Amino acid sequence: MTSGEPLRLDFLPWEYARIGSDDERKRQAERQQRLGGSLALADDVYVAESAAVYCDELRMGARSYIAAHAYVTGHITLGSDTTINPFSVVRGRITIGDGVRIGAHTSLLAFNHGTAPGEPIFRQKHTALGITIGDDVWIGSNVTVLDGVTIGPHSIIGAGAVVTKDVPANTIAAGNPARVLRSRSGESPVRSGSLSQRLAAFTAKAREQVDDVLKRSWDGERFVDRPGLGHEPAIRPWCDAIEIADVLVRRTPEGHTRDDLVRRLRHRQDPATGLVSPGDLADVGLDVPVDDKLSVLQGPASYHVLCVGYALQVLDSSFEHPITTDFTPEELDKLPWERHAWSSGSGIDALGTALARNLKDHGESGPLETLMGWLLLRVDPATGMWGRQHPDDGWLQVVNGFYRLTRGTYAQFGLPLPYPEQAVKTVLAHSNDRRMFSGDGYNACNVLDVIHPLWLAGKQTDVGRADGTRWAEDQLTRILDRWVDGAGFAFAPDGTDDRAIPGLQGTEMWLSIIWLLSDYLGLSDAVGYRPRGVHRPEPLVSPR
């Protein structure tokens, strides 16, 4: 081996996986050990000795590489067979898919300076939305991609382009600023009508099997989510069964009367607080134990406000008692927004739902203006979100919390989102985080928490519509094949734990997701049903 061979691999690292010698592999292993930060490096990755790689987090899929004199910092995720070519700059929070080519001297800059007047640039605050690049993308040499941009799968960016806005999937873009020149794709499944036909066939099958799905989860005394797992009796499976029967066949579950179901559900409401106490709906003659720790903002009672309230509504009934909605802005501030935005958003969802139920069922408006005012003051104008992303899970907590929060407030009261364009960009950036949509991460919550915000914000803006359409088509095509005859959907159909077993929760959620995906694509007529429960598309009430 000559002294020039290691330098050759720095500039031609694609040769490493195929012909790298034992000595070269040993040196590469030593090189990788010197990298700092959190690392997740697959087989046959190559990081050039001359590359300046100082990442807080670096994830590289199989056969990906970082070539000579590249400058790479921040939180970087590369898919498999993805290349960062010589002299490129990749900085910030950047997620890049599989099979991506980034040409030499290209810069991906996932941060920006503020520009407020009267303050020197070096004192201006930084902003950082992140950059997302889908699978099978070719970015030519000397391209600049600015913060907040999403480049859809199968796209090409011409040499020298300056990309300031999202680039849709299957397109060719070039210029300064970059603009779409033409499409690379043929006719989509939506235009061809094949997806509409699949949706109609799916609904027909689900309707034929709905009684079998529900009987499978009836143990003779109560509904259970997934039979045979020995879970504690719970209220939610009853609500899920009621919603599944309603959405598919507009009746109660076979063998159950409307009056009996209403009696069971209403029995569990605490007259003093209006909250729904956990318990077994099979034992409706017992006194309801009141837990003084129950809260509309946190804990098991919060979701019961949603699921029981809406189950009663599809049964043409309602809560017997108003729900306590006392809160202070300081209590909302103390929710764990920094690290657990999902649970914080779910608390706001329950609070908003309690306010909406009280208005609809009892004519009590409550402190809605205080809640909405707090939300408007706390939203981040740069992201359209509440809460901040975290290195461990990216935008997951924030986007999931955004769905819950906006579902219970803006959507239920028919109010416009404060920053819909920025919210769409953030949601689409999250949708391309491959960690969250494969294996256990491909679950009903994670998909719902993307499509509902896209659907809701889509009423106000067309920003990101092309990328959202591609994503929705992919998800819809994927889930329709996961229905299990006689059993329905699993919550996490490709998962590795017992959430991969079909059950009532998974079936109820995926049926609603299918409607939302279809409606976003303009295909809801083909579905032939419309949710009337927790995931209903119409506002529950209008604020007075």
Coordinates of C-alpha atoms in Angstrom, one line a residue:
M1 CA 0.0 0.0 0.0
T2 CA 1.3 3.4 -0.9
S3 CA 1.0 6.5 1.2
G4 CA -1.5 7.9 -1.3
E5 CA -4.1 5.2 -0.9
P6 CA -5.8 6.5 2.3
L7 CA -6.2 9.9 0.6
R8 CA -7.7 8.3 -2.4
L9 CA -10.5 6.7 -0.2
D10 CA -11.1 10.1 1.4
F11 CA -12.1 11.4 -2.1
L12 CA -13.5 8.1 -3.5
P13 CA -15.1 6.6 -0.4
W14 CA -17.6 4.6 -2.4
E15 CA -14.8 2.2 -3.0
Y16 CA -14.5 1.4 0.7
A17 CA -17.4 -1.0 1.0
R18 CA -16.4 -2.9 -2.0
I19 CA -12.6 -3.1 -1.9
G20 CA -11.4 -1.7 1.4
S21 CA -8.5 -3.7 2.7
D22 CA -8.1 -5.0 6.3
D23 CA -5.6 -2.2 7.1
E24 CA -8.0 0.5 5.7
R25 CA -10.9 -1.0 7.7
K26 CA -8.8 -0.9 10.8
R27 CA -7.9 2.7 10.3
Q28 CA -11.5 3.6 9.6
A29 CA -12.6 1.9 12.8
E30 CA -10.0 4.0 14.7
R31 CA -11.3 7.1 12.9
Q32 CA -14.9 6.3 14.0
Q33 CA -13.8 5.8 17.6
R34 CA -12.4 9.3 17.6
L35 CA -15.8 10.9 16.6
G36 CA -17.5 12.6 19.5
G37 CA -21.2 12.9 20.4
S38 CA -23.9 10.3 20.2
L39 CA -23.1 7.7 17.4
A40 CA -25.2 5.1 15.6
L41 CA -23.1 3.9 12.6
A42 CA -24.1 0.9 10.5
D43 CA -21.8 -1.4 8.6
D44 CA -19.4 -0.2 5.9
V45 CA -19.8 3.5 6.6
Y46 CA -16.8 5.7 5.9
V47 CA -15.8 9.0 7.4
A48 CA -12.9 10.7 5.7
E49 CA -9.8 11.5 7.9
S50 CA -9.8 15.0 6.4
A51 CA -13.5 15.6 7.1
A52 CA -14.3 18.0 10.0
V53 CA -17.1 16.0 11.8
Y54 CA -18.1 17.4 15.1
C55 CA -21.7 16.2 15.7
D56 CA -23.8 16.2 18.8
E57 CA -25.5 13.2 17.2
L58 CA -24.5 11.3 14.1
R59 CA -26.5 8.4 12.6
M60 CA -25.3 6.8 9.4
G61 CA -27.1 4.0 7.5
A62 CA -25.2 1.1 5.8
R63 CA -22.7 2.1 3.1
S64 CA -23.2 5.8 3.7
Y65 CA -20.1 8.1 3.7
I66 CA -18.7 11.5 4.5
A67 CA -16.0 12.4 2.0
A68 CA -12.9 14.6 2.1
H69 CA -12.9 18.1 3.7
A70 CA -16.6 18.0 4.4
Y71 CA -17.7 20.1 7.4
V72 CA -20.5 18.3 9.4
T73 CA -21.9 19.5 12.7
G74 CA -25.2 19.3 14.7
H75 CA -27.7 16.4 14.8
I76 CA -27.3 14.5 11.5
T77 CA -29.1 11.4 10.3
L78 CA -28.1 9.8 7.0
G79 CA -30.0 6.8 5.5
S80 CA -28.4 3.9 3.8
D81 CA -26.3 4.4 0.6
T82 CA -26.2 8.1 1.1
T83 CA -23.3 10.3 0.2
I84 CA -21.9 13.6 1.4
N85 CA -19.3 14.4 -1.2
P86 CA -16.0 16.4 -0.9
F87 CA -16.0 20.0 0.4
S88 CA -19.7 19.9 1.4
V89 CA -21.1 21.7 4.5
V90 CA -23.9 19.9 6.4
R91 CA -24.8 21.7 9.6
G92 CA -27.7 21.8 12.1
R93 CA -30.6 19.3 12.6
I94 CA -30.7 17.5 9.2
T95 CA -32.4 14.2 8.3
I96 CA -31.5 12.6 5.0
G97 CA -33.1 9.5 3.6
D98 CA -31.8 6.5 1.7
G99 CA -29.9 6.6 -1.6
V100 CA -29.3 10.4 -1.5
R101 CA -26.4 12.0 -3.4
I102 CA -25.1 15.4 -2.1
G103 CA -22.7 16.9 -4.7
A104 CA -19.3 18.5 -3.9
H105 CA -19.2 22.1 -2.5
T106 CA -22.9 21.9 -1.5
S107 CA -24.1 23.5 1.7
L108 CA -27.1 22.4 3.8
L109 CA -27.5 25.1 6.5
A110 CA -30.2 24.2 9.1
F111 CA -30.0 27.4 11.1
N112 CA -30.3 31.1 10.6
H113 CA -29.6 34.5 12.3
G114 CA -32.2 36.9 13.4
T115 CA -32.4 40.2 11.5
A116 CA -34.1 42.5 14.0
P117 CA -33.0 46.1 13.6
G118 CA -30.8 47.9 16.1
E119 CA -28.9 44.8 17.2
P120 CA -25.5 43.7 15.8
I121 CA -25.7 40.4 13.7
F122 CA -23.4 38.6 16.1
R123 CA -25.8 39.3 19.0
Q124 CA -28.9 38.2 17.1
K125 CA -30.6 35.0 18.2
H126 CA -30.3 31.9 16.1
T127 CA -33.4 30.1 14.7
A128 CA -33.3 26.4 13.7
L129 CA -36.2 24.6 12.0
G130 CA -34.2 21.8 10.4
I131 CA -33.8 20.4 6.9
T132 CA -35.4 17.1 5.7
I133 CA -34.4 15.3 2.5
G134 CA -36.4 12.3 1.3
D135 CA -35.2 9.1 -0.2
D136 CA -33.6 8.9 -3.7
V137 CA -32.7 12.5 -4.0
W138 CA -29.8 13.9 -6.1
I139 CA -28.5 17.3 -5.1
G140 CA -26.0 18.7 -7.6
S141 CA -22.7 20.5 -6.8
N142 CA -22.6 24.0 -5.4
V143 CA -26.2 23.9 -4.2
T144 CA -27.3 25.8 -1.1
V145 CA -30.3 24.5 0.9
L146 CA -31.6 26.9 3.6
D147 CA -33.1 26.2 7.0
G148 CA -36.7 24.9 7.1
V149 CA -36.7 23.3 3.7
T150 CA -38.0 19.8 2.9
I151 CA -37.0 18.2 -0.3
G152 CA -39.4 15.4 -1.3
P153 CA -38.4 11.9 -2.3
H154 CA -37.1 11.1 -5.9
S155 CA -36.3 14.8 -6.6
I156 CA -33.3 16.4 -8.4
I157 CA -31.8 19.7 -7.5
G158 CA -29.7 21.3 -10.3
A159 CA -26.1 22.4 -9.8
G160 CA -25.8 25.9 -8.3
A161 CA -29.4 26.1 -7.1
V162 CA -30.3 28.1 -3.9
V163 CA -33.2 26.2 -2.3
T164 CA -35.3 28.5 -0.1
K165 CA -38.7 26.7 -0.2
D166 CA -39.9 23.1 -0.1
V167 CA -39.4 21.0 -3.2
P168 CA -42.2 18.5 -4.0
A169 CA -41.5 14.8 -4.5
N170 CA -40.7 13.6 -8.0
T171 CA -39.7 16.9 -9.4
I172 CA -36.6 18.6 -10.9
A173 CA -35.8 22.1 -9.4
A174 CA -33.0 24.6 -10.3
G175 CA -32.1 28.3 -10.2
N176 CA -31.7 31.0 -7.6
P177 CA -34.1 30.9 -5.9
A178 CA -34.8 27.3 -7.0
R179 CA -38.1 26.7 -8.7
V180 CA -39.7 23.5 -10.0
L181 CA -38.9 22.9 -13.7
R182 CA -40.8 19.7 -14.3
S183 CA -42.1 16.5 -12.8
R184 CA -40.2 13.2 -12.8
S185 CA -43.2 11.0 -12.0
G186 CA -45.9 9.4 -14.1
E187 CA -49.6 9.3 -13.2
S188 CA -50.2 8.9 -9.4
P189 CA -52.4 6.3 -7.9
V190 CA -54.8 9.0 -6.9
R191 CA -55.2 10.3 -10.5
S192 CA -55.5 6.8 -11.9
G193 CA -58.4 5.9 -9.6
S194 CA -56.8 2.8 -8.2
L195 CA -56.6 4.1 -4.7
S196 CA -60.3 5.1 -4.8
Q197 CA -61.2 1.6 -5.8
R198 CA -59.0 0.1 -3.0
L199 CA -60.7 2.4 -0.4
A200 CA -64.2 1.3 -1.5
A201 CA -63.2 -2.4 -1.4
F202 CA -61.7 -1.9 2.0
T203 CA -64.7 -0.3 3.5
A204 CA -67.0 -3.0 2.1
K205 CA -64.8 -5.7 3.7
A206 CA -64.6 -3.9 7.1
R207 CA -68.4 -3.5 7.2
E208 CA -68.9 -7.2 6.5
Q209 CA -66.5 -8.1 9.3
V210 CA -67.4 -5.5 11.9
D211 CA -69.5 -7.9 14.1
D212 CA -66.7 -10.5 14.1
V213 CA -64.1 -7.9 15.1
L214 CA -66.3 -6.7 18.0
K215 CA -67.2 -10.2 19.1
R216 CA -63.6 -11.2 19.2
S217 CA -63.0 -8.5 21.9
W218 CA -66.1 -9.4 24.0
D219 CA -65.2 -11.8 26.8
G220 CA -68.8 -12.4 27.9
E221 CA -68.8 -9.6 30.5
R222 CA -66.9 -6.7 29.0
F223 CA -65.1 -5.4 26.0
V224 CA -61.3 -5.8 26.1
D225 CA -58.9 -4.2 23.7
R226 CA -56.9 -7.2 22.7
P227 CA -58.3 -10.6 23.8
G228 CA -56.1 -13.0 25.9
L229 CA -53.6 -10.4 27.2
G230 CA -55.0 -10.2 30.7
H231 CA -55.2 -6.4 30.9
E232 CA -57.1 -4.7 33.7
P233 CA -60.7 -3.9 32.8
A234 CA -61.0 -0.5 31.3
I235 CA -63.5 2.0 29.9
R236 CA -61.8 2.8 26.6
P237 CA -62.5 -0.6 24.9
W238 CA -66.2 0.0 25.4
C239 CA -65.9 3.5 23.8
D240 CA -63.8 2.1 20.9
A241 CA -66.4 -0.7 20.3
I242 CA -69.2 1.9 20.2
E243 CA -67.3 4.1 17.8
I244 CA -66.3 1.2 15.5
A245 CA -69.9 0.0 15.2
D246 CA -71.1 3.6 14.6
V247 CA -68.6 4.6 12.0
L248 CA -69.0 1.4 9.9
V249 CA -72.7 0.4 10.3
R250 CA -74.3 3.3 12.3
R251 CA -75.6 1.2 15.1
T252 CA -74.6 -0.2 18.5
P253 CA -72.3 -3.3 18.8
E254 CA -74.4 -6.4 18.1
G255 CA -76.0 -7.7 21.3
H256 CA -75.9 -4.3 23.1
T257 CA -78.6 -1.8 23.4
R258 CA -78.2 1.9 23.3
D259 CA -79.9 2.4 26.7
D260 CA -77.7 -0.1 28.5
L261 CA -74.5 1.4 27.0
V262 CA -75.5 4.9 28.0
R263 CA -76.3 3.7 31.5
R264 CA -72.9 2.1 31.9
L265 CA -71.0 5.1 30.6
R266 CA -72.9 7.8 32.6
H267 CA -72.6 5.7 35.8
R268 CA -68.9 6.3 35.8
Q269 CA -69.1 10.1 36.0
D270 CA -68.3 11.7 39.4
P271 CA -71.2 14.1 40.1
A272 CA -68.8 16.5 42.1
T273 CA -66.1 16.9 39.5
G274 CA -67.7 15.6 36.3
L275 CA -64.6 13.5 35.7
V276 CA -65.0 9.8 34.7
S277 CA -63.6 7.5 37.3
P278 CA -61.7 4.4 36.1
G279 CA -63.5 1.2 36.7
D280 CA -65.1 -1.8 35.2
L281 CA -68.3 -1.0 33.2
A282 CA -69.4 -4.6 33.7
D283 CA -70.1 -3.7 37.4
V284 CA -72.5 -0.8 36.9
G285 CA -74.4 -1.4 40.2
L286 CA -71.5 -0.5 42.4
D287 CA -70.8 2.9 43.9
V288 CA -68.2 4.8 41.9
P289 CA -65.1 5.4 44.0
V290 CA -64.0 9.1 43.8
D291 CA -60.2 9.6 43.5
D292 CA -59.2 13.0 44.7
K293 CA -56.1 12.8 42.5
L294 CA -58.1 12.8 39.3
S295 CA -57.4 15.8 37.1
V296 CA -58.7 17.1 33.7
L297 CA -55.2 18.1 32.9
Q298 CA -53.3 15.0 33.7
G299 CA -53.8 11.3 34.5
P300 CA -56.2 8.6 33.3
A301 CA -59.4 10.8 33.7
S302 CA -58.2 13.2 31.1
Y303 CA -58.7 10.9 28.1
H304 CA -62.0 9.6 29.5
V305 CA -63.3 13.1 29.0
L306 CA -62.8 12.5 25.3
C307 CA -63.6 8.9 24.7
V308 CA -66.6 8.7 27.1
G309 CA -68.0 12.1 26.1
Y310 CA -67.9 11.2 22.4
A311 CA -69.2 7.6 22.9
L312 CA -72.2 9.1 24.6
Q313 CA -72.6 11.6 21.8
V314 CA -72.7 8.9 19.0
L315 CA -75.3 7.2 21.2
D316 CA -77.4 10.5 21.1
S317 CA -76.7 11.1 24.8
S318 CA -74.3 13.3 26.9
F319 CA -72.6 13.6 30.3
E320 CA -75.1 14.1 33.1
H321 CA -72.9 16.5 35.0
P322 CA -70.7 19.5 33.9
I323 CA -66.9 18.9 34.1
T324 CA -64.8 20.9 36.4
T325 CA -62.6 23.2 34.3
D326 CA -60.9 25.4 36.9
F327 CA -57.3 26.2 36.0
T328 CA -54.8 29.0 36.1
P329 CA -52.3 30.0 33.4
E330 CA -49.6 29.2 35.9
E331 CA -50.8 25.6 36.0
L332 CA -50.5 25.4 32.2
D333 CA -47.0 26.8 32.4
K334 CA -46.0 24.1 34.8
L335 CA -46.9 21.3 32.4
P336 CA -43.8 19.5 31.1
W337 CA -43.5 21.3 27.8
E338 CA -39.7 21.1 27.5
R339 CA -39.5 17.3 27.4
H340 CA -43.0 15.9 27.4
A341 CA -45.0 18.1 25.0
W342 CA -47.2 15.1 24.1
S343 CA -48.6 14.7 27.6
S344 CA -48.8 18.5 28.0
G345 CA -50.8 18.7 24.8
S346 CA -53.0 15.9 25.8
G347 CA -53.9 17.8 29.0
I348 CA -54.8 20.9 26.9
D349 CA -56.9 18.5 24.7
A350 CA -58.9 17.2 27.7
L351 CA -59.3 20.7 29.1
G352 CA -60.6 22.0 25.7
T353 CA -62.9 19.1 25.4
A354 CA -64.3 19.6 28.8
L355 CA -65.0 23.2 28.0
A356 CA -66.6 22.2 24.7
R357 CA -68.7 19.4 26.3
N358 CA -69.9 21.8 29.0
L359 CA -70.9 24.3 26.4
K360 CA -72.7 21.8 24.2
D361 CA -74.3 19.6 26.9
H362 CA -75.0 22.2 29.6
G363 CA -74.7 25.7 28.0
E364 CA -71.8 26.6 30.2
S365 CA -69.1 28.5 28.3
G366 CA -66.3 28.4 31.0
P367 CA -62.9 30.0 30.8
L368 CA -62.3 29.4 27.0
E369 CA -61.0 32.9 26.3
T370 CA -58.4 32.4 29.1
L371 CA -57.2 29.1 27.5
M372 CA -57.1 30.4 24.0
G373 CA -55.3 33.6 25.1
W374 CA -52.7 31.5 26.9
L375 CA -52.1 29.4 23.8
L376 CA -51.7 32.4 21.5
L377 CA -49.1 33.9 23.9
R378 CA -47.1 30.6 24.2
V379 CA -47.0 29.4 20.6
D380 CA -43.6 29.6 18.8
P381 CA -44.0 31.7 15.7
A382 CA -41.0 30.1 14.0
T383 CA -42.4 26.5 14.3
G384 CA -46.1 27.0 14.9
M385 CA -45.7 24.6 17.8
W386 CA -45.8 24.5 21.6
G387 CA -42.8 22.9 23.2
R388 CA -39.3 22.2 21.7
Q389 CA -37.6 19.4 19.9
H390 CA -35.2 17.1 21.7
P391 CA -32.1 15.2 20.4
D392 CA -33.5 11.9 21.5
D393 CA -36.7 12.0 19.5
G394 CA -36.5 15.0 17.2
W395 CA -40.0 16.6 16.7
L396 CA -41.9 13.6 18.0
Q397 CA -43.1 15.0 21.3
V398 CA -43.8 18.4 19.9
V399 CA -45.8 17.3 16.8
N400 CA -47.8 14.7 18.8
G401 CA -48.5 17.3 21.4
F402 CA -49.5 19.8 18.7
Y403 CA -52.1 17.3 17.4
R404 CA -53.6 16.7 20.8
L405 CA -53.6 20.4 21.7
T406 CA -55.1 21.6 18.5
R407 CA -57.7 18.8 18.3
G408 CA -59.1 19.8 21.6
T409 CA -59.1 23.6 21.0
Y410 CA -58.8 25.0 17.5
A411 CA -60.4 22.0 15.7
Q412 CA -63.2 21.5 18.3
F413 CA -64.2 25.1 18.3
G414 CA -63.6 25.7 14.5
L415 CA -60.9 28.4 15.2
P416 CA -58.0 29.1 12.8
L417 CA -54.5 28.0 13.7
P418 CA -52.2 30.9 14.6
Y419 CA -49.2 29.9 12.3
P420 CA -50.5 27.2 9.8
E421 CA -47.6 27.6 7.3
Q422 CA -44.9 27.2 10.0
A423 CA -46.8 24.3 11.6
V424 CA -47.0 22.4 8.2
K425 CA -43.2 22.8 7.7
T426 CA -42.5 21.4 11.2
V427 CA -44.9 18.5 10.8
L428 CA -43.5 17.6 7.4
A429 CA -39.9 17.7 8.8
H430 CA -41.1 15.2 11.5
S431 CA -42.8 13.0 8.9
N432 CA -39.5 12.3 7.2
D433 CA -37.8 11.2 10.5
R434 CA -37.5 7.5 9.6
R435 CA -37.0 6.5 13.2
M436 CA -40.6 7.3 14.0
F437 CA -42.4 5.6 11.1
S438 CA -40.9 2.1 11.0
G439 CA -41.2 -1.0 13.3
D440 CA -42.8 0.0 16.6
G441 CA -42.8 3.6 15.5
Y442 CA -45.2 2.8 12.7
N443 CA -48.3 3.1 14.9
A444 CA -51.6 4.7 14.9
C445 CA -50.6 7.6 17.2
N446 CA -47.6 8.6 15.1
V447 CA -49.5 8.6 11.8
L448 CA -52.6 10.3 13.3
D449 CA -50.4 13.0 14.8
V450 CA -49.1 14.0 11.4
I451 CA -52.2 13.7 9.2
H452 CA -54.6 15.5 11.5
P453 CA -52.3 18.6 11.6
L454 CA -51.8 18.5 7.8
W455 CA -55.5 18.1 7.3
L456 CA -56.4 20.9 9.8
A457 CA -53.7 23.4 8.6
G458 CA -54.7 22.5 5.0
K459 CA -57.9 24.4 5.5
Q460 CA -55.9 27.6 5.8
T461 CA -52.8 27.1 3.5
D462 CA -51.5 25.1 0.6
V463 CA -47.9 25.3 1.9
G464 CA -46.4 21.8 1.7
R465 CA -49.4 20.3 -0.1
A466 CA -47.3 18.4 -2.6
D467 CA -45.1 16.7 0.0
G468 CA -48.1 16.1 2.2
T469 CA -50.0 14.5 -0.6
R470 CA -47.1 12.1 -1.3
W471 CA -46.9 11.2 2.3
A472 CA -50.6 10.7 2.7
E473 CA -50.7 8.5 -0.4
D474 CA -47.8 6.4 0.9
Q475 CA -49.5 6.0 4.4
L476 CA -52.8 5.1 2.9
T477 CA -51.4 2.5 0.6
R478 CA -49.4 1.0 3.4
I479 CA -52.2 0.7 6.0
L480 CA -54.9 -0.8 3.8
D481 CA -52.8 -4.0 3.5
R482 CA -52.6 -4.3 7.3
W483 CA -56.2 -5.1 8.0
V484 CA -56.5 -8.6 9.6
D485 CA -59.7 -10.5 8.6
G486 CA -62.0 -10.9 11.5
A487 CA -59.7 -9.0 13.9
G488 CA -59.2 -5.4 12.5
F489 CA -56.1 -3.3 12.8
A490 CA -53.2 -3.5 15.3
F491 CA -52.2 -0.3 16.9
A492 CA -48.6 -0.9 15.7
P493 CA -49.1 -3.4 12.7
D494 CA -45.3 -3.7 12.0
G495 CA -44.3 -3.7 15.7
T496 CA -42.4 -6.2 17.8
D497 CA -44.5 -6.2 21.0
D498 CA -48.1 -7.0 21.8
R499 CA -49.3 -3.7 20.2
A500 CA -48.9 -5.6 16.9
I501 CA -51.9 -7.7 17.9
P502 CA -55.1 -6.4 16.4
G503 CA -57.5 -4.8 18.8
L504 CA -60.2 -2.2 19.3
Q505 CA -58.0 0.8 19.9
G506 CA -56.0 0.1 16.8
T507 CA -59.1 -0.5 14.7
E508 CA -60.9 2.7 15.9
M509 CA -57.8 4.9 15.4
W510 CA -56.9 3.5 11.9
L511 CA -60.4 3.8 10.6
S512 CA -60.3 7.5 11.5
I513 CA -56.8 7.9 10.1
I514 CA -57.9 6.3 6.8
W515 CA -60.7 8.9 6.6
L516 CA -58.4 11.8 7.3
L517 CA -55.8 10.6 4.8
S518 CA -58.5 10.1 2.2
D519 CA -60.1 13.5 2.8
Y520 CA -56.7 15.2 2.6
L521 CA -56.3 13.6 -0.8
G522 CA -59.9 14.5 -1.8
L523 CA -61.0 10.8 -1.7
S524 CA -63.2 10.6 1.4
D525 CA -66.3 9.9 -0.8
A526 CA -64.7 6.7 -1.8
V527 CA -64.3 5.6 1.9
G528 CA -68.1 5.8 2.4
Y529 CA -68.0 6.6 6.1
R530 CA -67.4 9.6 8.2
P531 CA -66.2 9.6 11.9
R532 CA -68.7 11.0 14.4
G533 CA -66.7 10.4 17.6
V534 CA -63.3 11.6 19.0
H535 CA -61.9 12.1 15.5
R536 CA -64.9 13.8 13.9
P537 CA -63.9 16.4 11.3
E538 CA -66.6 18.9 12.2
P539 CA -66.2 21.3 15.2
L540 CA -68.1 20.1 18.3
V541 CA -69.3 23.7 19.1
S542 CA -68.7 27.3 18.1
P543 CA -67.5 29.7 20.8
R544 CA -70.1 32.3 21.8

